[in-house]
Amino acid sequence: LAVWRLCWLLVGPTRYVVDDHHFKCVDTEHCRGTPPWFICLSNTTEVQFNNWNMGCNDLQFLAPYFRSILYRRGWSEKRSRKVIIDVGANSGDDTLSILKSFQPILQMCHPYSIPIQLISVEPSPKVFCEMTDTVSTKLVEEDSRNSLLLNVALSDKTGHLIFADPGNEGGKLIGDNYTTLAKMTPGELESFSHCKYEDGELTDMHIDNGRKSAVPTYTLDLLLSSLEEPGLDKVHRDEEIFVVKIDTEGHDYNVLLGAKDLLRRKRITFIIFEVWSNHFVKLIAQYMMQYDYQCFLLTKDTLVPVQERDWWYFHMDNFTSGWWGNGLCGIKGSNDMQLLWRMYHSDNLKLINSYDLL
């Protein structure tokens, strides 16, 4: 009944059918047997090629909403520091935009500010050097103290994995040299935080699609537990990880598999991930549902629910490549997720109060 009511709000009178005892919304004229938010674009090139691609600054698009949530919270709870993790930080634009979006309130209003700790992870040695150069020349001292740049990779296993490293945003993990890594030491943290090339070397490096690098690879669980250790102390134990943004050229699911403990403990509030294949959309939604997280596809004006049982879109099983987009997951039923839903749909009176129907 709830699904039918939401379908009615979205597309007007519809009928519903029972499939394996679960209600599915059906608009037979326009939506071809699938729930309505997504489907009326089902076979257009906008869906199959680059629809809803927010570009490299995925978090920047949602940052105003996230910041508003933090400040709404701030009136009723202690203004404790929040951690933001940028996985696949690229050449520094993301780092700068995130710090700008969440910059603290200064001067007399400083007590009302909510500080952040940004952890930017970039596996490509060349791109990491570009990031450190960009950040060092454009950040003020306070922002530098609030940011940690790491030249490591994240996956579901640890080791020194082989990274296809052309020297641009197209790099990705391709090797399987898995070994058990211990927690990061202070010496390793110091090494991973600095560019490995001299200025002249970096200037002479060009894009090379055949270049490969062996990159120290951690799980997100291991990385966070390392940064909590005395001697590193970059993250406080049980500190909230407000946002994790993942953009790893098809490796996003593996990064999430390496965060089981953080997800189980609900330490991560929101996750933004990149989608390029319907197969991985379904896998991520299924996996996150185990930990009571709710996932959505991002469009410019709608959070489209994605869940295999009640909110799956059958045409997405018909093509598995050639399109690009972004997704978001949040803790199901949390105040933060409800607030984000209402803010995102604030110009749609039909949707603004429909979260409980999901």
PDB file of N, CA and C in Angstrom, residues 69-83 110-116 236-240 242 336:
ATOM      1  N   ILE A  69      22.836  20.103   7.283  1.00  0.00           N
ATOM      2  CA  ILE A  69      22.501  19.066   8.264  1.00  0.00           C
ATOM      3  C   ILE A  69      23.369  19.206   9.507  1.00  0.00           C
ATOM      4  N   LEU A  70      24.658  19.452   9.301  1.00  0.00           N
ATOM      5  CA  LEU A  70      25.555  19.609  10.446  1.00  0.00           C
ATOM      6  C   LEU A  70      25.143  20.789  11.309  1.00  0.00           C
ATOM      7  N   TYR A  71      24.765  21.894  10.680  1.00  0.00           N
ATOM      8  CA  TYR A  71      24.407  23.064  11.462  1.00  0.00           C
ATOM      9  C   TYR A  71      23.034  22.914  12.111  1.00  0.00           C
ATOM     10  N   ARG A  72      22.142  22.201  11.457  1.00  0.00           N
ATOM     11  CA  ARG A  72      20.855  21.909  12.116  1.00  0.00           C
ATOM     12  C   ARG A  72      21.090  21.061  13.353  1.00  0.00           C
ATOM     13  N   ARG A  73      21.987  20.089  13.238  1.00  0.00           N
ATOM     14  CA  ARG A  73      22.347  19.256  14.377  1.00  0.00           C
ATOM     15  C   ARG A  73      22.994  20.076  15.481  1.00  0.00           C
ATOM     16  N   GLY A  74      23.799  21.064  15.061  1.00  0.00           N
ATOM     17  CA  GLY A  74      24.637  21.800  15.993  1.00  0.00           C
ATOM     18  C   GLY A  74      23.894  22.541  17.069  1.00  0.00           C
ATOM     19  N   TRP A  75      22.618  22.815  16.842  1.00  0.00           N
ATOM     20  CA  TRP A  75      21.854  23.531  17.858  1.00  0.00           C
ATOM     21  C   TRP A  75      21.460  22.617  19.009  1.00  0.00           C
ATOM     22  N   SER A  76      21.508  21.313  18.795  1.00  0.00           N
ATOM     23  CA  SER A  76      20.994  20.404  19.821  1.00  0.00           C
ATOM     24  C   SER A  76      22.036  19.425  20.352  1.00  0.00           C
ATOM     25  N   GLU A  77      23.284  19.492  19.850  1.00  0.00           N
ATOM     26  CA  GLU A  77      24.308  18.575  20.323  1.00  0.00           C
ATOM     27  C   GLU A  77      25.658  19.276  20.331  1.00  0.00           C
ATOM     28  N   LYS A  78      26.611  18.662  20.982  1.00  0.00           N
ATOM     29  CA  LYS A  78      27.951  19.224  21.038  1.00  0.00           C
ATOM     30  C   LYS A  78      28.532  19.322  19.632  1.00  0.00           C
ATOM     31  N   ARG A  79      29.168  20.438  19.351  1.00  0.00           N
ATOM     32  CA  ARG A  79      29.730  20.649  18.012  1.00  0.00           C
ATOM     33  C   ARG A  79      31.079  19.944  17.889  1.00  0.00           C
ATOM     34  N   SER A  80      31.041  18.640  17.854  1.00  0.00           N
ATOM     35  CA  SER A  80      32.265  17.854  17.777  1.00  0.00           C
ATOM     36  C   SER A  80      32.758  17.788  16.330  1.00  0.00           C
ATOM     37  N   ARG A  81      34.052  17.573  16.165  1.00  0.00           N
ATOM     38  CA  ARG A  81      34.660  17.496  14.837  1.00  0.00           C
ATOM     39  C   ARG A  81      34.105  16.319  14.051  1.00  0.00           C
ATOM     40  N   LYS A  82      33.959  16.493  12.750  1.00  0.00           N
ATOM     41  CA  LYS A  82      33.500  15.442  11.852  1.00  0.00           C
ATOM     42  C   LYS A  82      34.615  15.111  10.856  1.00  0.00           C
ATOM     43  N   VAL A  83      34.660  13.848  10.484  1.00  0.00           N
ATOM     44  CA  VAL A  83      35.669  13.384   9.525  1.00  0.00           C
ATOM     45  C   VAL A  83      35.020  13.233   8.151  1.00  0.00           C
ATOM     46  N   HIS A 110      32.869  32.010  15.821  1.00  0.00           N
ATOM     47  CA  HIS A 110      33.622  30.767  15.811  1.00  0.00           C
ATOM     48  C   HIS A 110      33.032  29.683  16.720  1.00  0.00           C
ATOM     49  N   PRO A 111      32.480  30.015  17.904  1.00  0.00           N
ATOM     50  CA  PRO A 111      31.905  28.957  18.759  1.00  0.00           C
ATOM     51  C   PRO A 111      30.796  28.163  18.090  1.00  0.00           C
ATOM     52  N   TYR A 112      30.201  28.708  17.028  1.00  0.00           N
ATOM     53  CA  TYR A 112      29.110  28.011  16.345  1.00  0.00           C
ATOM     54  C   TYR A 112      29.614  27.164  15.167  1.00  0.00           C
ATOM     55  N   SER A 113      30.919  27.147  14.984  1.00  0.00           N
ATOM     56  CA  SER A 113      31.489  26.407  13.872  1.00  0.00           C
ATOM     57  C   SER A 113      31.564  24.917  14.184  1.00  0.00           C
ATOM     58  N   ILE A 114      31.568  24.098  13.135  1.00  0.00           N
ATOM     59  CA  ILE A 114      31.740  22.654  13.268  1.00  0.00           C
ATOM     60  C   ILE A 114      33.009  22.275  12.521  1.00  0.00           C
ATOM     61  N   PRO A 115      34.084  21.952  13.221  1.00  0.00           N
ATOM     62  CA  PRO A 115      35.355  21.641  12.554  1.00  0.00           C
ATOM     63  C   PRO A 115      35.301  20.304  11.836  1.00  0.00           C
ATOM     64  N   ILE A 116      36.116  20.158  10.816  1.00  0.00           N
ATOM     65  CA  ILE A 116      36.210  18.890  10.092  1.00  0.00           C
ATOM     66  C   ILE A 116      37.667  18.461   9.995  1.00  0.00           C
ATOM     67  N   HIS A 236      40.029  10.499  16.094  1.00  0.00           N
ATOM     68  CA  HIS A 236      39.710  10.062  17.449  1.00  0.00           C
ATOM     69  C   HIS A 236      38.881   8.789  17.397  1.00  0.00           C
ATOM     70  N   ARG A 237      39.050   7.946  18.365  1.00  0.00           N
ATOM     71  CA  ARG A 237      38.280   6.698  18.417  1.00  0.00           C
ATOM     72  C   ARG A 237      36.784   7.019  18.471  1.00  0.00           C
ATOM     73  N   ASP A 238      36.030   6.310  17.653  1.00  0.00           N
ATOM     74  CA  ASP A 238      34.577   6.464  17.567  1.00  0.00           C
ATOM     75  C   ASP A 238      34.143   7.823  17.027  1.00  0.00           C
ATOM     76  N   GLU A 239      35.066   8.617  16.483  1.00  0.00           N
ATOM     77  CA  GLU A 239      34.695   9.886  15.867  1.00  0.00           C
ATOM     78  C   GLU A 239      33.830   9.628  14.632  1.00  0.00           C
ATOM     79  N   GLU A 240      32.808  10.431  14.465  1.00  0.00           N
ATOM     80  CA  GLU A 240      31.880  10.227  13.347  1.00  0.00           C
ATOM     81  C   GLU A 240      32.552  10.534  12.012  1.00  0.00           C
ATOM     82  N   PHE A 242      31.484  11.602   8.770  1.00  0.00           N
ATOM     83  CA  PHE A 242      30.226  12.174   8.276  1.00  0.00           C
ATOM     84  C   PHE A 242      29.984  11.832   6.814  1.00  0.00           C
ATOM     85  N   ASP A 336      19.282  12.227   9.894  1.00  0.00           N
ATOM     86  CA  ASP A 336      20.076  12.851   8.843  1.00  0.00           C
ATOM     87  C   ASP A 336      19.569  12.470   7.454  1.00  0.00           C
TER      88      ASP A 336
END
